[in-house]
mmCIF file of C-alpha atoms in Angstrom:
data_model
loop_
_atom_site.group_PDB
_atom_site.id
_atom_site.type_symbol
_atom_site.label_atom_id
_atom_site.label_comp_id
_atom_site.label_asym_id
_atom_site.label_seq_id
_atom_site.Cartn_x
_atom_site.Cartn_y
_atom_site.Cartn_z
ATOM 1 C CA MET R 1 0.007 0.015 0.024
ATOM 2 C CA ILE R 2 1.413 3.444 -0.899
ATOM 3 C CA ASP R 3 1.493 5.818 1.984
ATOM 4 C CA GLU R 4 1.267 9.557 2.192
ATOM 5 C CA GLN R 5 5.085 10.104 1.924
ATOM 6 C CA GLN R 6 5.344 7.989 -1.244
ATOM 7 C CA LEU R 7 2.492 9.998 -2.861
ATOM 8 C CA ASN R 8 4.297 13.202 -2.201
ATOM 9 C CA GLN R 9 7.515 11.806 -3.551
ATOM 10 C CA LEU R 10 5.704 10.927 -6.731
ATOM 11 C CA ASN R 11 4.103 14.352 -6.924
ATOM 12 C CA ILE R 12 0.569 12.835 -6.884
ATOM 13 C CA LYS R 13 -2.044 14.718 -4.950
ATOM 14 C CA ARG R 14 -4.737 12.923 -3.227
ATOM 15 C CA ALA R 15 -8.288 13.840 -4.289
ATOM 16 C CA PRO R 16 -9.741 15.983 -1.601
ATOM 17 C CA VAL R 17 -12.341 14.178 0.578
ATOM 18 C CA ARG R 18 -15.560 16.086 0.572
ATOM 19 C CA ARG R 19 -17.456 16.008 3.728
ATOM 20 C CA MET R 20 -20.981 17.173 4.038
ATOM 21 C CA ASN R 21 -21.304 20.091 6.371
ATOM 22 C CA THR R 22 -23.839 20.185 9.217
ATOM 23 C CA THR R 23 -26.252 22.603 7.328
ATOM 24 C CA SER R 24 -26.428 20.429 4.263
ATOM 25 C CA LYS R 25 -27.132 17.244 6.504
ATOM 26 C CA TRP R 26 -29.869 19.192 8.293
ATOM 27 C CA ILE R 27 -31.509 20.259 5.050
ATOM 28 C CA ILE R 28 -31.490 16.728 3.759
ATOM 29 C CA PHE R 29 -32.854 15.397 6.917
ATOM 30 C CA CYS R 30 -35.754 17.979 6.849
ATOM 31 C CA VAL R 31 -36.639 17.102 3.210
ATOM 32 C CA LEU R 32 -36.810 13.479 3.903
ATOM 33 C CA ALA R 33 -38.888 13.998 7.118
ATOM 34 C CA VAL R 34 -41.342 16.225 5.191
ATOM 35 C CA ALA R 35 -41.697 13.509 2.442
ATOM 36 C CA ALA R 36 -42.216 10.805 4.870
ATOM 37 C CA ALA R 37 -44.718 12.807 6.773
ATOM 38 C CA PHE R 38 -46.712 13.675 3.627
ATOM 39 C CA GLY R 39 -46.808 9.913 2.759
ATOM 40 C CA VAL R 40 -48.163 9.074 6.212
ATOM 41 C CA VAL R 41 -50.788 11.851 6.071
ATOM 42 C CA VAL R 42 -52.118 10.834 2.589
ATOM 43 C CA GLY R 43 -52.194 7.196 3.722
ATOM 44 C CA TRP R 44 -54.019 7.987 7.068
ATOM 45 C CA ARG R 45 -56.496 10.205 5.168
ATOM 46 C CA THR R 46 -57.394 7.508 2.721
ATOM 47 C CA TRP R 47 -57.692 4.914 5.518
ATOM 48 C CA TYR R 48 -59.724 7.387 7.565
ATOM 49 C CA PHE R 49 -62.122 8.220 4.692
ATOM 50 C CA TYR R 50 -62.648 4.569 3.976
ATOM 51 C CA LYS R 51 -63.290 3.481 7.499
ATOM 52 C CA LEU R 52 -65.867 6.299 8.197
ATOM 53 C CA VAL R 53 -67.582 5.927 4.897
ATOM 54 C CA LYS R 54 -67.832 2.227 5.141
ATOM 55 C CA SER R 55 -69.265 2.434 8.715
ATOM 56 C CA GLY R 56 -71.776 4.999 7.713
ATOM 57 C CA SER R 57 -70.193 7.966 9.448
ATOM 58 C CA GLN R 58 -69.713 11.275 7.801
ATOM 59 C CA VAL R 59 -66.354 12.597 6.871
ATOM 60 C CA ARG R 60 -66.196 16.382 7.439
ATOM 61 C CA LEU R 61 -63.435 18.468 6.120
ATOM 62 C CA ALA R 62 -64.765 21.873 7.276
ATOM 63 C CA HIS R 63 -61.307 22.759 8.823
ATOM 64 C CA THR R 64 -59.392 22.120 5.642
ATOM 65 C CA GLY R 65 -60.701 25.197 3.761
ATOM 66 C CA ASN R 66 -62.056 23.245 0.836
ATOM 67 C CA PHE R 67 -65.769 23.341 1.324
ATOM 68 C CA THR R 68 -68.441 26.109 0.968
ATOM 69 C CA VAL R 69 -71.152 26.013 3.646
ATOM 70 C CA SER R 70 -74.660 27.046 2.718
ATOM 71 C CA PRO R 71 -76.200 29.276 5.354
ATOM 72 C CA ARG R 72 -79.661 28.070 4.589
ATOM 73 C CA ALA R 73 -78.826 24.395 4.807
ATOM 74 C CA ARG R 74 -77.673 24.436 8.389
ATOM 75 C CA GLY R 75 -79.777 22.283 10.743
ATOM 76 C CA PHE R 76 -82.458 21.185 8.259
ATOM 77 C CA ALA R 77 -81.405 17.577 7.716
ATOM 78 C CA SER R 78 -84.301 15.144 7.989
ATOM 79 C CA SER R 79 -84.314 12.655 10.767
ATOM 80 C CA SER R 80 -85.437 9.956 8.289
ATOM 81 C CA PHE R 81 -83.806 9.154 5.044
ATOM 82 C CA GLU R 82 -84.849 8.322 1.521
ATOM 83 C CA ALA R 83 -82.548 7.115 -1.267
ATOM 84 C CA ALA R 84 -84.302 9.230 -3.781
ATOM 85 C CA TRP R 85 -82.998 12.366 -2.042
ATOM 86 C CA ILE R 86 -79.604 11.356 -3.256
ATOM 87 C CA ASP R 87 -79.949 9.483 -6.483
ATOM 88 C CA ARG R 88 -82.906 10.884 -8.417
ATOM 89 C CA ALA R 89 -83.712 8.683 -11.517
ATOM 90 C CA ALA R 90 -83.819 11.831 -13.826
ATOM 91 C CA ALA R 91 -80.465 13.340 -12.678
ATOM 92 C CA PRO R 92 -77.588 13.498 -15.159
ATOM 93 C CA ALA R 93 -75.531 10.235 -14.816
ATOM 94 C CA PHE R 94 -72.329 8.911 -16.429
ATOM 95 C CA GLY R 95 -71.036 5.323 -16.526
ATOM 96 C CA SER R 96 -72.461 1.917 -16.493
ATOM 97 C CA GLN R 97 -75.919 1.213 -15.269
ATOM 98 C CA GLU R 98 -75.225 -2.450 -15.001
ATOM 99 C CA ASN R 99 -72.690 -4.503 -12.992
ATOM 100 C CA THR R 100 -71.773 -1.377 -11.090
ATOM 101 C CA SER R 101 -70.858 -1.836 -7.384
ATOM 102 C CA ILE R 102 -70.138 1.815 -6.812
ATOM 103 C CA THR R 103 -72.214 4.934 -7.236
ATOM 104 C CA ILE R 104 -70.836 8.365 -6.585
ATOM 105 C CA VAL R 105 -73.376 11.137 -6.313
ATOM 106 C CA GLN R 106 -72.066 14.742 -6.329
ATOM 107 C CA PHE R 107 -73.890 17.718 -5.055
ATOM 108 C CA ALA R 108 -72.079 20.786 -6.514
ATOM 109 C CA ASP R 109 -72.382 24.502 -7.149
ATOM 110 C CA PHE R 110 -71.035 25.744 -10.566
ATOM 111 C CA GLU R 111 -69.769 28.942 -8.963
ATOM 112 C CA CYS R 112 -68.221 27.217 -5.926
ATOM 113 C CA PRO R 113 -64.363 27.276 -6.186
ATOM 114 C CA PHE R 114 -64.137 23.975 -4.257
ATOM 115 C CA SER R 115 -66.602 22.306 -6.673
ATOM 116 C CA ARG R 116 -64.368 23.491 -9.525
ATOM 117 C CA ASP R 117 -61.306 22.007 -7.815
ATOM 118 C CA THR R 118 -63.143 18.726 -7.746
ATOM 119 C CA TYR R 119 -64.298 19.011 -11.358
ATOM 120 C CA GLY R 120 -61.064 17.838 -13.034
ATOM 121 C CA THR R 121 -60.563 14.925 -10.633
ATOM 122 C CA ILE R 122 -64.188 13.680 -11.214
ATOM 123 C CA ARG R 123 -63.788 13.939 -14.965
ATOM 124 C CA GLU R 124 -60.616 11.923 -14.820
ATOM 125 C CA LEU R 125 -62.355 9.258 -12.741
ATOM 126 C CA MET R 126 -65.237 9.099 -15.302
ATOM 127 C CA THR R 127 -62.517 8.313 -17.959
ATOM 128 C CA THR R 128 -60.773 5.543 -15.960
ATOM 129 C CA HIS R 129 -63.862 4.101 -14.351
ATOM 130 C CA GLU R 130 -66.567 4.355 -16.806
ATOM 131 C CA LYS R 131 -67.382 0.616 -16.748
ATOM 132 C CA ASP R 132 -67.347 0.125 -13.016
ATOM 133 C CA VAL R 133 -68.478 3.355 -11.380
ATOM 134 C CA ARG R 134 -71.759 5.216 -11.916
ATOM 135 C CA PHE R 135 -71.433 8.965 -11.459
ATOM 136 C CA VAL R 136 -74.576 11.121 -10.763
ATOM 137 C CA PHE R 137 -74.788 14.934 -10.614
ATOM 138 C CA ARG R 138 -77.153 16.825 -8.360
ATOM 139 C CA HIS R 139 -77.550 20.615 -8.312
ATOM 140 C CA PHE R 140 -76.790 22.493 -4.924
ATOM 141 C CA PRO R 141 -76.626 26.249 -5.911
ATOM 142 C CA ILE R 142 -75.680 28.339 -2.913
ATOM 143 C CA ALA R 143 -77.292 31.421 -4.216
ATOM 144 C CA GLU R 144 -76.786 33.560 -1.147
ATOM 145 C CA VAL R 145 -72.991 33.178 -1.621
ATOM 146 C CA HIS R 146 -72.788 32.598 -5.376
ATOM 147 C CA PRO R 147 -75.240 34.742 -7.293
ATOM 148 C CA HIS R 148 -74.777 33.100 -10.619
ATOM 149 C CA ALA R 149 -74.962 29.456 -9.446
ATOM 150 C CA LEU R 150 -78.766 29.027 -9.647
ATOM 151 C CA LYS R 151 -79.002 30.255 -13.277
ATOM 152 C CA ALA R 152 -75.968 28.172 -14.252
ATOM 153 C CA SER R 153 -77.624 25.164 -12.915
ATOM 154 C CA GLU R 154 -80.749 25.948 -14.839
ATOM 155 C CA ALA R 155 -78.661 26.323 -17.946
ATOM 156 C CA ALA R 156 -76.964 23.006 -17.378
ATOM 157 C CA SER R 157 -80.332 21.363 -17.014
ATOM 158 C CA CYS R 158 -81.398 23.042 -20.356
ATOM 159 C CA ALA R 159 -78.299 21.393 -21.861
ATOM 160 C CA ASN R 160 -79.255 18.020 -20.402
ATOM 161 C CA ASP R 161 -82.545 18.273 -22.421
ATOM 162 C CA GLN R 162 -80.486 18.096 -25.578
ATOM 163 C CA GLY R 163 -78.127 15.382 -24.262
ATOM 164 C CA LYS R 164 -75.190 17.693 -23.738
ATOM 165 C CA PHE R 165 -75.087 18.008 -19.952
ATOM 166 C CA TRP R 166 -71.383 16.879 -19.520
ATOM 167 C CA ALA R 167 -70.032 18.970 -22.371
ATOM 168 C CA TYR R 168 -71.863 22.020 -20.870
ATOM 169 C CA TYR R 169 -70.701 20.971 -17.300
ATOM 170 C CA ASP R 170 -67.126 21.267 -18.653
ATOM 171 C CA LYS R 171 -67.938 24.690 -20.089
ATOM 172 C CA LEU R 172 -69.252 26.170 -16.753
ATOM 173 C CA PHE R 173 -66.359 24.896 -14.680
ATOM 174 C CA GLN R 174 -63.756 25.932 -17.146
ATOM 175 C CA ASN R 175 -65.202 29.537 -17.371
ATOM 176 C CA GLN R 176 -66.262 29.860 -13.764
ATOM 177 C CA SER R 177 -65.550 33.547 -13.509
ATOM 178 C CA GLN R 178 -68.031 34.334 -16.494
ATOM 179 C CA LEU R 179 -71.489 33.108 -15.806
ATOM 180 C CA GLU R 180 -73.711 35.945 -16.945
ATOM 181 C CA ASN R 181 -76.800 34.950 -19.074
ATOM 182 C CA ALA R 182 -74.975 36.076 -22.186
ATOM 183 C CA ASP R 183 -72.050 33.730 -21.295
ATOM 184 C CA LEU R 184 -74.447 30.852 -20.579
ATOM 185 C CA LYS R 185 -75.964 31.195 -23.976
ATOM 186 C CA ARG R 186 -72.524 31.477 -25.673
ATOM 187 C CA TYR R 187 -71.392 28.332 -24.032
ATOM 188 C CA ALA R 188 -74.443 26.554 -25.322
ATOM 189 C CA LYS R 189 -73.569 27.361 -28.837
ATOM 190 C CA GLU R 190 -69.911 26.413 -28.340
ATOM 191 C CA ALA R 191 -71.031 22.994 -26.845
ATOM 192 C CA GLY R 192 -73.147 22.320 -30.009
ATOM 193 C CA LEU R 193 -76.530 22.931 -28.597
ATOM 194 C CA ALA R 194 -79.590 24.167 -30.614
ATOM 195 C CA SER R 195 -79.429 27.841 -29.572
ATOM 196 C CA SER R 196 -83.148 28.672 -30.019
ATOM 197 C CA ALA R 197 -84.301 25.842 -27.914
ATOM 198 C CA PHE R 198 -81.683 26.431 -25.230
ATOM 199 C CA ASN R 199 -82.285 30.145 -25.009
ATOM 200 C CA ALA R 200 -86.096 29.602 -24.671
ATOM 201 C CA CYS R 201 -85.467 27.018 -21.954
ATOM 202 C CA LEU R 202 -83.110 29.290 -19.977
ATOM 203 C CA ASP R 203 -85.130 32.455 -20.322
ATOM 204 C CA GLY R 204 -88.361 30.725 -19.500
ATOM 205 C CA GLY R 205 -86.924 29.245 -16.248
ATOM 206 C CA VAL R 206 -88.075 25.776 -17.313
ATOM 207 C CA HIS R 207 -85.824 23.948 -14.846
ATOM 208 C CA TYR R 208 -85.938 26.336 -11.851
ATOM 209 C CA LYS R 209 -88.231 24.103 -9.824
ATOM 210 C CA GLU R 210 -86.156 21.018 -10.759
ATOM 211 C CA VAL R 211 -82.987 22.648 -9.627
ATOM 212 C CA MET R 212 -84.556 23.784 -6.324
ATOM 213 C CA GLN R 213 -85.846 20.243 -5.868
ATOM 214 C CA ASP R 214 -82.249 18.997 -6.032
ATOM 215 C CA TYR R 215 -81.289 21.602 -3.425
ATOM 216 C CA GLN R 216 -84.002 20.617 -1.118
ATOM 217 C CA ASP R 217 -83.271 16.958 -1.495
ATOM 218 C CA GLY R 218 -79.597 17.592 -0.560
ATOM 219 C CA VAL R 219 -80.588 19.464 2.543
ATOM 220 C CA ARG R 220 -82.886 16.783 3.614
ATOM 221 C CA ALA R 221 -80.163 14.280 3.137
ATOM 222 C CA GLY R 222 -77.719 16.257 5.219
ATOM 223 C CA VAL R 223 -75.900 18.256 2.546
ATOM 224 C CA ARG R 224 -74.450 21.363 4.208
ATOM 225 C CA GLY R 225 -72.545 22.748 1.365
ATOM 226 C CA THR R 226 -70.307 22.077 -1.686
ATOM 227 C CA PRO R 227 -68.878 19.734 -2.760
ATOM 228 C CA THR R 228 -70.546 16.912 -1.049
ATOM 229 C CA PHE R 229 -70.396 13.358 -2.332
ATOM 230 C CA PHE R 230 -72.362 10.179 -1.449
ATOM 231 C CA VAL R 231 -70.323 7.057 -2.084
ATOM 232 C CA ASN R 232 -72.860 4.216 -2.054
ATOM 233 C CA GLY R 233 -75.088 6.370 0.062
ATOM 234 C CA GLN R 234 -72.509 7.413 2.571
ATOM 235 C CA LYS R 235 -71.564 11.092 2.798
ATOM 236 C CA VAL R 236 -68.238 12.622 2.244
ATOM 237 C CA GLU R 237 -67.674 16.351 2.332
ATOM 238 C CA GLY R 238 -65.008 18.477 0.756
ATOM 239 C CA VAL R 239 -62.336 18.175 -1.989
ATOM 240 C CA ILE R 240 -60.764 14.718 -2.265
ATOM 241 C CA THR R 241 -57.593 14.079 -4.223
ATOM 242 C CA LEU R 242 -57.280 11.694 -7.107
ATOM 243 C CA PRO R 243 -55.153 9.235 -5.278
ATOM 244 C CA GLU R 244 -57.545 9.233 -2.324
ATOM 245 C CA TRP R 245 -60.543 8.533 -4.690
ATOM 246 C CA GLU R 246 -58.600 5.775 -6.443
ATOM 247 C CA LYS R 247 -57.926 4.005 -3.108
ATOM 248 C CA LEU R 248 -61.504 4.400 -1.970
ATOM 249 C CA ILE R 249 -62.792 2.996 -5.192
ATOM 250 C CA THR R 250 -60.438 0.005 -4.850
ATOM 251 C CA TYR R 251 -61.681 -0.595 -1.270
ATOM 252 C CA PHE R 252 -65.282 -0.525 -2.321
ATOM 253 C CA LYS R 253 -64.722 -3.058 -5.065
ATOM 254 C CA LYS R 254 -63.605 -5.609 -2.593
#
């Protein structure tokens, strides 16, 4: 083995040994700790959602800042329960009607920012689970907070008359900051709807009672705000991430 003196005689310099200073070690430790904590939280939330939903309990996320509460809906839930309050036969639906073990019913407000945050996730789930999950939409416009929500829901119902609900649903959430009547009519044209029939439907308030029936059904079923989901009849409130949804769906398939 060549010692240090021989290296000096041969005029060979040893490559410097780089040692990590204390600050670098601490930064790496913190990054790893945060990553580990995030994994634990995501895993715990998914398990917690599943256990509560499976047992019939409510999952409330009021403290996470991803839920709009309706002032009128507080304290009006019925002491009894009817499945029709959640899954009305005429409600817009997507996915298989047969061999479906999971039904996800969403109560949403087209002007609610948290309903919009959920929009992309739900559309992605529709793409990946079209054959094994049934998705149902129910209107829950919180008009006292979102002044354009009610008319937007009526417009979506008018689109549903022409078999274009989901295309119009996309338009509303993609353009949430522009929901005046003129905008609603423009989106109908862009979505390929017959403008004259759509405009007459919207101007005539054809679906006002239907939308308000959705709202009342939601209140009686215990909906306090948006977004609210019912997974096989069990309530889950607030924005849920795609990984959490995927794990819940996997659990319910078992």
